[in-house]
């Protein structure tokens, strides 16, 4: 076997290893059989039952609220942080860049436990930050900021600084230069970072599990709790819908990055 064929076979096997389990879930969500994995015909009734299942609606709203609010906050703060890192030089800039990579590479379980202990300490010291949607949002913002900052900073690195200098020479003030020159140029990067942050928040389980309280159950936590009682076709359908939303968001990120 030639080297090229071996690399092709290796790539196919890796793709099968990554995506075959996802394909199985998607196929089983259209299976007529309620139990087992044997194929008994095509049906959409599990999706209808899922939409008619009103118990799941609060979990959907919780997931959307957490993802939307945390994405907005992290996008604003991450963009401002990226602007500061790209335009200014200060003594502890290297250390700040190093700290940005910690939420990206640190294990989620370590991040979740540390956030839980921090919220427990704040609650004991100040009587605030009881576990709920607020703590989940703060937990998601804590790792989303790093991703947003790195994405926007990479976009800023490709900008020509002479454009901002030319606008300043023409008499444009700081905010005017930002909104008229800088923002239109980095808008695709900001949009890509926001979509990435939204996807990460919507799919997150570990950090949500440690920071959620009563009334703050999201879809990943609901799916995990339901799987412990047995995998049902409704779980397959719900997982397929989450895969679809995530895929569409990633496609949107790729299109935005391609257009820039």
PDB file of C-alpha atoms in Angstrom:
ATOM      1  CA  UNK A   1       0.000   0.000   0.000  1.00  0.00           C
ATOM      2  CA  UNK A   2       1.421   3.347  -1.044  1.00  0.00           C
ATOM      3  CA  UNK A   3       1.840   6.205   1.345  1.00  0.00           C
ATOM      4  CA  UNK A   4      -0.970   8.187  -0.248  1.00  0.00           C
ATOM      5  CA  UNK A   5      -3.458   5.324   0.043  1.00  0.00           C
ATOM      6  CA  UNK A   6      -2.407   4.683   3.628  1.00  0.00           C
ATOM      7  CA  UNK A   7      -3.012   8.346   4.529  1.00  0.00           C
ATOM      8  CA  UNK A   8      -6.405   8.244   2.797  1.00  0.00           C
ATOM      9  CA  UNK A   9      -7.402   5.083   4.676  1.00  0.00           C
ATOM     10  CA  UNK A  10      -6.182   6.590   7.939  1.00  0.00           C
ATOM     11  CA  UNK A  11      -8.221   9.750   7.329  1.00  0.00           C
ATOM     12  CA  UNK A  12     -11.362   7.733   6.545  1.00  0.00           C
ATOM     13  CA  UNK A  13     -10.965   5.647   9.706  1.00  0.00           C
ATOM     14  CA  UNK A  14     -10.497   8.757  11.843  1.00  0.00           C
ATOM     15  CA  UNK A  15     -13.611  10.372  10.356  1.00  0.00           C
ATOM     16  CA  UNK A  16     -15.627   7.197  10.972  1.00  0.00           C
ATOM     17  CA  UNK A  17     -14.399   7.075  14.554  1.00  0.00           C
ATOM     18  CA  UNK A  18     -15.447  10.685  15.116  1.00  0.00           C
ATOM     19  CA  UNK A  19     -18.767  10.840  13.280  1.00  0.00           C
ATOM     20  CA  UNK A  20     -20.167   7.294  13.213  1.00  0.00           C
ATOM     21  CA  UNK A  21     -21.606   7.558  16.782  1.00  0.00           C
ATOM     22  CA  UNK A  22     -23.286  10.841  15.819  1.00  0.00           C
ATOM     23  CA  UNK A  23     -24.709   9.237  12.682  1.00  0.00           C
ATOM     24  CA  UNK A  24     -26.108   6.357  14.757  1.00  0.00           C
ATOM     25  CA  UNK A  25     -27.957   8.772  17.060  1.00  0.00           C
ATOM     26  CA  UNK A  26     -29.392  10.657  14.092  1.00  0.00           C
ATOM     27  CA  UNK A  27     -30.589   7.440  12.410  1.00  0.00           C
ATOM     28  CA  UNK A  28     -32.139   6.060  15.610  1.00  0.00           C
ATOM     29  CA  UNK A  29     -34.090   9.288  16.098  1.00  0.00           C
ATOM     30  CA  UNK A  30     -36.123   8.299  13.008  1.00  0.00           C
ATOM     31  CA  UNK A  31     -36.541   4.654  14.060  1.00  0.00           C
ATOM     32  CA  UNK A  32     -40.048   3.321  14.675  1.00  0.00           C
ATOM     33  CA  UNK A  33     -38.839   1.054  17.467  1.00  0.00           C
ATOM     34  CA  UNK A  34     -38.960   2.497  20.967  1.00  0.00           C
ATOM     35  CA  UNK A  35     -36.529  -0.022  22.458  1.00  0.00           C
ATOM     36  CA  UNK A  36     -33.342  -1.502  21.056  1.00  0.00           C
ATOM     37  CA  UNK A  37     -31.366  -0.500  18.012  1.00  0.00           C
ATOM     38  CA  UNK A  38     -33.070  -2.691  15.410  1.00  0.00           C
ATOM     39  CA  UNK A  39     -34.576  -0.783  12.493  1.00  0.00           C
ATOM     40  CA  UNK A  40     -38.387  -1.078  12.355  1.00  0.00           C
ATOM     41  CA  UNK A  41     -39.231   1.681   9.892  1.00  0.00           C
ATOM     42  CA  UNK A  42     -39.038   5.434   9.384  1.00  0.00           C
ATOM     43  CA  UNK A  43     -41.060   7.781  11.597  1.00  0.00           C
ATOM     44  CA  UNK A  44     -41.187  11.361  12.841  1.00  0.00           C
ATOM     45  CA  UNK A  45     -43.352  10.667  15.872  1.00  0.00           C
ATOM     46  CA  UNK A  46     -40.475  11.057  18.331  1.00  0.00           C
ATOM     47  CA  UNK A  47     -39.961  14.628  17.148  1.00  0.00           C
ATOM     48  CA  UNK A  48     -43.696  15.302  17.489  1.00  0.00           C
ATOM     49  CA  UNK A  49     -43.703  13.852  20.995  1.00  0.00           C
ATOM     50  CA  UNK A  50     -40.654  15.931  21.835  1.00  0.00           C
ATOM     51  CA  UNK A  51     -42.376  19.141  20.717  1.00  0.00           C
ATOM     52  CA  UNK A  52     -45.537  18.183  22.605  1.00  0.00           C
ATOM     53  CA  UNK A  53     -43.551  17.363  25.736  1.00  0.00           C
ATOM     54  CA  UNK A  54     -44.090  20.609  27.662  1.00  0.00           C
ATOM     55  CA  UNK A  55     -41.831  19.508  30.504  1.00  0.00           C
ATOM     56  CA  UNK A  56     -38.776  20.070  28.355  1.00  0.00           C
ATOM     57  CA  UNK A  57     -39.685  23.639  27.376  1.00  0.00           C
ATOM     58  CA  UNK A  58     -38.216  25.281  30.540  1.00  0.00           C
ATOM     59  CA  UNK A  59     -34.905  23.513  29.907  1.00  0.00           C
ATOM     60  CA  UNK A  60     -34.861  24.842  26.356  1.00  0.00           C
ATOM     61  CA  UNK A  61     -35.512  28.386  27.576  1.00  0.00           C
ATOM     62  CA  UNK A  62     -32.827  28.065  30.254  1.00  0.00           C
ATOM     63  CA  UNK A  63     -30.285  26.949  27.665  1.00  0.00           C
ATOM     64  CA  UNK A  64     -31.196  29.788  25.299  1.00  0.00           C
ATOM     65  CA  UNK A  65     -31.143  32.400  28.081  1.00  0.00           C
ATOM     66  CA  UNK A  66     -27.751  31.255  29.357  1.00  0.00           C
ATOM     67  CA  UNK A  67     -26.252  31.031  25.863  1.00  0.00           C
ATOM     68  CA  UNK A  68     -27.626  34.413  24.723  1.00  0.00           C
ATOM     69  CA  UNK A  69     -26.727  36.441  27.819  1.00  0.00           C
ATOM     70  CA  UNK A  70     -23.294  34.859  28.296  1.00  0.00           C
ATOM     71  CA  UNK A  71     -22.492  35.310  24.604  1.00  0.00           C
ATOM     72  CA  UNK A  72     -23.421  38.999  24.699  1.00  0.00           C
ATOM     73  CA  UNK A  73     -21.385  39.684  27.848  1.00  0.00           C
ATOM     74  CA  UNK A  74     -18.352  37.681  26.745  1.00  0.00           C
ATOM     75  CA  UNK A  75     -18.404  39.206  23.246  1.00  0.00           C
ATOM     76  CA  UNK A  76     -18.385  42.758  24.593  1.00  0.00           C
ATOM     77  CA  UNK A  77     -15.717  42.117  27.227  1.00  0.00           C
ATOM     78  CA  UNK A  78     -13.619  39.901  24.964  1.00  0.00           C
ATOM     79  CA  UNK A  79     -13.657  42.441  22.133  1.00  0.00           C
ATOM     80  CA  UNK A  80     -12.549  45.245  24.457  1.00  0.00           C
ATOM     81  CA  UNK A  81      -9.807  43.035  25.881  1.00  0.00           C
ATOM     82  CA  UNK A  82      -8.623  42.097  22.386  1.00  0.00           C
ATOM     83  CA  UNK A  83      -8.478  45.771  21.402  1.00  0.00           C
ATOM     84  CA  UNK A  84      -6.383  46.578  24.453  1.00  0.00           C
ATOM     85  CA  UNK A  85      -3.980  43.690  23.835  1.00  0.00           C
ATOM     86  CA  UNK A  86      -3.602  44.493  20.136  1.00  0.00           C
ATOM     87  CA  UNK A  87      -3.101  48.258  20.407  1.00  0.00           C
ATOM     88  CA  UNK A  88      -1.185  48.804  23.639  1.00  0.00           C
ATOM     89  CA  UNK A  89       2.025  47.504  25.171  1.00  0.00           C
ATOM     90  CA  UNK A  90       2.277  47.257  28.956  1.00  0.00           C
ATOM     91  CA  UNK A  91       4.549  45.354  31.344  1.00  0.00           C
ATOM     92  CA  UNK A  92       2.158  42.513  32.237  1.00  0.00           C
ATOM     93  CA  UNK A  93       0.782  41.997  28.721  1.00  0.00           C
ATOM     94  CA  UNK A  94       2.579  38.658  28.297  1.00  0.00           C
ATOM     95  CA  UNK A  95       1.221  37.365  31.575  1.00  0.00           C
ATOM     96  CA  UNK A  96      -2.311  38.366  30.609  1.00  0.00           C
ATOM     97  CA  UNK A  97      -1.988  36.523  27.294  1.00  0.00           C
ATOM     98  CA  UNK A  98      -0.795  33.458  29.205  1.00  0.00           C
ATOM     99  CA  UNK A  99      -3.823  33.648  31.513  1.00  0.00           C
ATOM    100  CA  UNK A 100      -6.142  33.785  28.507  1.00  0.00           C
ATOM    101  CA  UNK A 101      -5.027  30.338  27.401  1.00  0.00           C
ATOM    102  CA  UNK A 102      -5.720  28.729  30.785  1.00  0.00           C
ATOM    103  CA  UNK A 103      -9.537  28.469  30.331  1.00  0.00           C
ATOM    104  CA  UNK A 104      -8.914  26.990  26.881  1.00  0.00           C
ATOM    105  CA  UNK A 105      -6.537  24.193  27.945  1.00  0.00           C
ATOM    106  CA  UNK A 106      -7.609  23.533  31.553  1.00  0.00           C
ATOM    107  CA  UNK A 107      -9.870  20.478  32.078  1.00  0.00           C
ATOM    108  CA  UNK A 108     -13.532  21.423  32.341  1.00  0.00           C
ATOM    109  CA  UNK A 109     -13.964  19.494  35.584  1.00  0.00           C
ATOM    110  CA  UNK A 110     -11.204  21.557  37.231  1.00  0.00           C
ATOM    111  CA  UNK A 111     -12.837  24.745  35.965  1.00  0.00           C
ATOM    112  CA  UNK A 112     -16.235  23.607  37.232  1.00  0.00           C
ATOM    113  CA  UNK A 113     -14.991  22.665  40.705  1.00  0.00           C
ATOM    114  CA  UNK A 114     -13.061  25.931  41.082  1.00  0.00           C
ATOM    115  CA  UNK A 115     -16.134  27.960  40.092  1.00  0.00           C
ATOM    116  CA  UNK A 116     -18.308  26.001  42.508  1.00  0.00           C
ATOM    117  CA  UNK A 117     -15.888  26.651  45.375  1.00  0.00           C
ATOM    118  CA  UNK A 118     -15.651  30.335  44.440  1.00  0.00           C
ATOM    119  CA  UNK A 119     -19.430  30.781  44.365  1.00  0.00           C
ATOM    120  CA  UNK A 120     -19.744  28.920  47.683  1.00  0.00           C
ATOM    121  CA  UNK A 121     -17.127  31.217  49.231  1.00  0.00           C
ATOM    122  CA  UNK A 122     -18.877  34.354  47.936  1.00  0.00           C
ATOM    123  CA  UNK A 123     -22.223  33.063  49.181  1.00  0.00           C
ATOM    124  CA  UNK A 124     -20.771  32.385  52.632  1.00  0.00           C
ATOM    125  CA  UNK A 125     -18.908  35.693  52.808  1.00  0.00           C
ATOM    126  CA  UNK A 126     -21.488  38.050  51.300  1.00  0.00           C
ATOM    127  CA  UNK A 127     -24.726  36.055  51.230  1.00  0.00           C
ATOM    128  CA  UNK A 128     -24.964  36.483  47.437  1.00  0.00           C
ATOM    129  CA  UNK A 129     -24.550  34.376  44.302  1.00  0.00           C
ATOM    130  CA  UNK A 130     -26.808  31.477  45.159  1.00  0.00           C
ATOM    131  CA  UNK A 131     -26.501  28.710  42.591  1.00  0.00           C
ATOM    132  CA  UNK A 132     -28.896  29.339  39.688  1.00  0.00           C
ATOM    133  CA  UNK A 133     -28.998  30.826  36.217  1.00  0.00           C
ATOM    134  CA  UNK A 134     -26.806  33.737  37.307  1.00  0.00           C
ATOM    135  CA  UNK A 135     -23.954  31.480  38.411  1.00  0.00           C
ATOM    136  CA  UNK A 136     -24.289  29.397  35.237  1.00  0.00           C
ATOM    137  CA  UNK A 137     -24.043  32.542  33.105  1.00  0.00           C
ATOM    138  CA  UNK A 138     -21.000  33.754  35.048  1.00  0.00           C
ATOM    139  CA  UNK A 139     -19.402  30.337  34.710  1.00  0.00           C
ATOM    140  CA  UNK A 140     -19.915  30.331  30.954  1.00  0.00           C
ATOM    141  CA  UNK A 141     -18.617  33.889  30.590  1.00  0.00           C
ATOM    142  CA  UNK A 142     -15.451  32.867  32.441  1.00  0.00           C
ATOM    143  CA  UNK A 143     -14.358  30.550  29.615  1.00  0.00           C
ATOM    144  CA  UNK A 144     -16.109  32.259  26.697  1.00  0.00           C
ATOM    145  CA  UNK A 145     -14.090  35.469  27.156  1.00  0.00           C
ATOM    146  CA  UNK A 146     -10.880  33.609  26.344  1.00  0.00           C
ATOM    147  CA  UNK A 147     -12.220  32.244  23.053  1.00  0.00           C
ATOM    148  CA  UNK A 148     -13.722  35.588  22.016  1.00  0.00           C
ATOM    149  CA  UNK A 149     -10.537  37.480  22.834  1.00  0.00           C
ATOM    150  CA  UNK A 150      -8.304  35.099  20.901  1.00  0.00           C
ATOM    151  CA  UNK A 151     -10.557  35.116  17.820  1.00  0.00           C
ATOM    152  CA  UNK A 152     -10.965  38.915  17.729  1.00  0.00           C
ATOM    153  CA  UNK A 153      -7.281  39.454  18.497  1.00  0.00           C
ATOM    154  CA  UNK A 154      -6.320  37.296  15.519  1.00  0.00           C
ATOM    155  CA  UNK A 155      -8.540  39.499  13.340  1.00  0.00           C
ATOM    156  CA  UNK A 156      -6.971  42.674  14.728  1.00  0.00           C
ATOM    157  CA  UNK A 157      -3.500  41.295  14.016  1.00  0.00           C
ATOM    158  CA  UNK A 158      -4.280  41.376  10.294  1.00  0.00           C
ATOM    159  CA  UNK A 159      -5.386  45.017  10.201  1.00  0.00           C
ATOM    160  CA  UNK A 160      -3.223  47.757   8.803  1.00  0.00           C
ATOM    161  CA  UNK A 161      -2.543  50.258  11.653  1.00  0.00           C
ATOM    162  CA  UNK A 162      -2.061  53.021   9.106  1.00  0.00           C
ATOM    163  CA  UNK A 163      -5.853  53.068   8.522  1.00  0.00           C
ATOM    164  CA  UNK A 164      -6.496  54.163  12.111  1.00  0.00           C
ATOM    165  CA  UNK A 165      -3.600  56.621  11.927  1.00  0.00           C
ATOM    166  CA  UNK A 166      -4.980  58.126   8.713  1.00  0.00           C
ATOM    167  CA  UNK A 167      -8.402  58.581  10.329  1.00  0.00           C
ATOM    168  CA  UNK A 168      -6.733  60.291  13.299  1.00  0.00           C
ATOM    169  CA  UNK A 169      -4.809  62.612  10.964  1.00  0.00           C
ATOM    170  CA  UNK A 170      -8.114  63.582   9.339  1.00  0.00           C
ATOM    171  CA  UNK A 171      -9.460  64.685  12.731  1.00  0.00           C
ATOM    172  CA  UNK A 172     -11.542  61.666  13.742  1.00  0.00           C
ATOM    173  CA  UNK A 173     -11.874  61.177  17.496  1.00  0.00           C
ATOM    174  CA  UNK A 174     -11.249  57.880  19.260  1.00  0.00           C
ATOM    175  CA  UNK A 175     -14.826  56.554  19.242  1.00  0.00           C
ATOM    176  CA  UNK A 176     -15.390  57.839  15.725  1.00  0.00           C
ATOM    177  CA  UNK A 177     -12.324  55.961  14.482  1.00  0.00           C
ATOM    178  CA  UNK A 178     -13.512  52.816  16.220  1.00  0.00           C
ATOM    179  CA  UNK A 179     -17.062  52.841  14.835  1.00  0.00           C
ATOM    180  CA  UNK A 180     -16.198  54.121  11.349  1.00  0.00           C
ATOM    181  CA  UNK A 181     -12.891  52.345  10.695  1.00  0.00           C
ATOM    182  CA  UNK A 182     -12.003  49.592  13.159  1.00  0.00           C
ATOM    183  CA  UNK A 183     -15.411  48.056  13.880  1.00  0.00           C
ATOM    184  CA  UNK A 184     -16.450  47.445  10.242  1.00  0.00           C
ATOM    185  CA  UNK A 185     -13.123  45.710   9.634  1.00  0.00           C
ATOM    186  CA  UNK A 186     -13.278  43.431  12.688  1.00  0.00           C
ATOM    187  CA  UNK A 187     -17.065  42.848  12.552  1.00  0.00           C
ATOM    188  CA  UNK A 188     -16.679  39.428  10.825  1.00  0.00           C
ATOM    189  CA  UNK A 189     -14.247  38.347  13.527  1.00  0.00           C
ATOM    190  CA  UNK A 190     -16.610  39.529  16.272  1.00  0.00           C
ATOM    191  CA  UNK A 191     -19.519  37.683  14.647  1.00  0.00           C
ATOM    192  CA  UNK A 192     -17.467  34.493  14.358  1.00  0.00           C
ATOM    193  CA  UNK A 193     -16.367  34.788  17.992  1.00  0.00           C
ATOM    194  CA  UNK A 194     -19.971  35.344  19.148  1.00  0.00           C
ATOM    195  CA  UNK A 195     -21.234  32.310  17.222  1.00  0.00           C
ATOM    196  CA  UNK A 196     -18.421  30.194  18.649  1.00  0.00           C
ATOM    197  CA  UNK A 197     -19.197  31.378  22.181  1.00  0.00           C
ATOM    198  CA  UNK A 198     -22.921  30.672  21.700  1.00  0.00           C
ATOM    199  CA  UNK A 199     -22.188  27.137  20.489  1.00  0.00           C
ATOM    200  CA  UNK A 200     -19.826  26.421  23.379  1.00  0.00           C
ATOM    201  CA  UNK A 201     -22.384  27.658  25.892  1.00  0.00           C
ATOM    202  CA  UNK A 202     -25.270  25.728  24.358  1.00  0.00           C
ATOM    203  CA  UNK A 203     -23.341  22.431  24.418  1.00  0.00           C
ATOM    204  CA  UNK A 204     -21.562  22.831  27.755  1.00  0.00           C
ATOM    205  CA  UNK A 205     -22.332  20.242  30.416  1.00  0.00           C
ATOM    206  CA  UNK A 206     -19.476  19.971  32.927  1.00  0.00           C
ATOM    207  CA  UNK A 207     -19.256  23.617  34.029  1.00  0.00           C
ATOM    208  CA  UNK A 208     -23.057  23.924  33.947  1.00  0.00           C
ATOM    209  CA  UNK A 209     -23.374  20.817  36.118  1.00  0.00           C
ATOM    210  CA  UNK A 210     -21.176  22.326  38.839  1.00  0.00           C
ATOM    211  CA  UNK A 211     -22.621  25.855  38.754  1.00  0.00           C
ATOM    212  CA  UNK A 212     -26.346  25.151  38.254  1.00  0.00           C
ATOM    213  CA  UNK A 213     -28.855  25.222  41.078  1.00  0.00           C
ATOM    214  CA  UNK A 214     -32.593  24.617  41.454  1.00  0.00           C
ATOM    215  CA  UNK A 215     -34.481  25.887  38.416  1.00  0.00           C
ATOM    216  CA  UNK A 216     -31.328  26.232  36.321  1.00  0.00           C
ATOM    217  CA  UNK A 217     -31.400  22.900  34.493  1.00  0.00           C
ATOM    218  CA  UNK A 218     -30.276  23.163  30.876  1.00  0.00           C
ATOM    219  CA  UNK A 219     -30.681  20.745  27.982  1.00  0.00           C
ATOM    220  CA  UNK A 220     -27.299  18.982  28.435  1.00  0.00           C
ATOM    221  CA  UNK A 221     -28.075  18.361  32.113  1.00  0.00           C
ATOM    222  CA  UNK A 222     -31.586  17.145  31.243  1.00  0.00           C
ATOM    223  CA  UNK A 223     -30.182  14.741  28.652  1.00  0.00           C
ATOM    224  CA  UNK A 224     -27.619  13.407  31.135  1.00  0.00           C
ATOM    225  CA  UNK A 225     -30.303  12.858  33.791  1.00  0.00           C
ATOM    226  CA  UNK A 226     -32.594  11.153  31.287  1.00  0.00           C
ATOM    227  CA  UNK A 227     -29.856   8.832  30.002  1.00  0.00           C
ATOM    228  CA  UNK A 228     -29.319   7.501  33.531  1.00  0.00           C
ATOM    229  CA  UNK A 229     -32.929   6.228  33.461  1.00  0.00           C
ATOM    230  CA  UNK A 230     -32.533   4.760  29.994  1.00  0.00           C
ATOM    231  CA  UNK A 231     -32.001   6.088  26.486  1.00  0.00           C
ATOM    232  CA  UNK A 232     -35.342   6.785  24.785  1.00  0.00           C
ATOM    233  CA  UNK A 233     -36.083   7.842  21.194  1.00  0.00           C
ATOM    234  CA  UNK A 234     -37.002  11.297  22.489  1.00  0.00           C
ATOM    235  CA  UNK A 235     -33.417  11.670  23.724  1.00  0.00           C
ATOM    236  CA  UNK A 236     -32.195  10.654  20.274  1.00  0.00           C
ATOM    237  CA  UNK A 237     -34.439  13.300  18.699  1.00  0.00           C
ATOM    238  CA  UNK A 238     -33.353  15.972  21.173  1.00  0.00           C
ATOM    239  CA  UNK A 239     -29.683  15.130  20.636  1.00  0.00           C
ATOM    240  CA  UNK A 240     -30.201  15.293  16.866  1.00  0.00           C
ATOM    241  CA  UNK A 241     -31.761  18.756  17.149  1.00  0.00           C
ATOM    242  CA  UNK A 242     -28.840  19.970  19.273  1.00  0.00           C
ATOM    243  CA  UNK A 243     -26.401  18.526  16.728  1.00  0.00           C
ATOM    244  CA  UNK A 244     -28.308  20.364  13.985  1.00  0.00           C
ATOM    245  CA  UNK A 245     -28.189  23.695  15.829  1.00  0.00           C
ATOM    246  CA  UNK A 246     -24.487  23.273  16.575  1.00  0.00           C
ATOM    247  CA  UNK A 247     -23.726  22.327  12.973  1.00  0.00           C
ATOM    248  CA  UNK A 248     -25.619  25.329  11.601  1.00  0.00           C
ATOM    249  CA  UNK A 249     -23.764  27.634  14.004  1.00  0.00           C
ATOM    250  CA  UNK A 250     -20.397  26.216  12.957  1.00  0.00           C
ATOM    251  CA  UNK A 251     -21.325  26.578   9.278  1.00  0.00           C
ATOM    252  CA  UNK A 252     -22.248  30.203   9.965  1.00  0.00           C
ATOM    253  CA  UNK A 253     -18.854  30.730  11.671  1.00  0.00           C
ATOM    254  CA  UNK A 254     -17.056  29.264   8.667  1.00  0.00           C
ATOM    255  CA  UNK A 255     -19.028  31.435   6.210  1.00  0.00           C
ATOM    256  CA  UNK A 256     -18.347  34.567   8.260  1.00  0.00           C
ATOM    257  CA  UNK A 257     -14.635  33.790   8.430  1.00  0.00           C
ATOM    258  CA  UNK A 258     -14.576  33.055   4.686  1.00  0.00           C
ATOM    259  CA  UNK A 259     -16.253  36.369   3.857  1.00  0.00           C
ATOM    260  CA  UNK A 260     -13.748  38.411   5.878  1.00  0.00           C
TER     261      UNK A 260
END
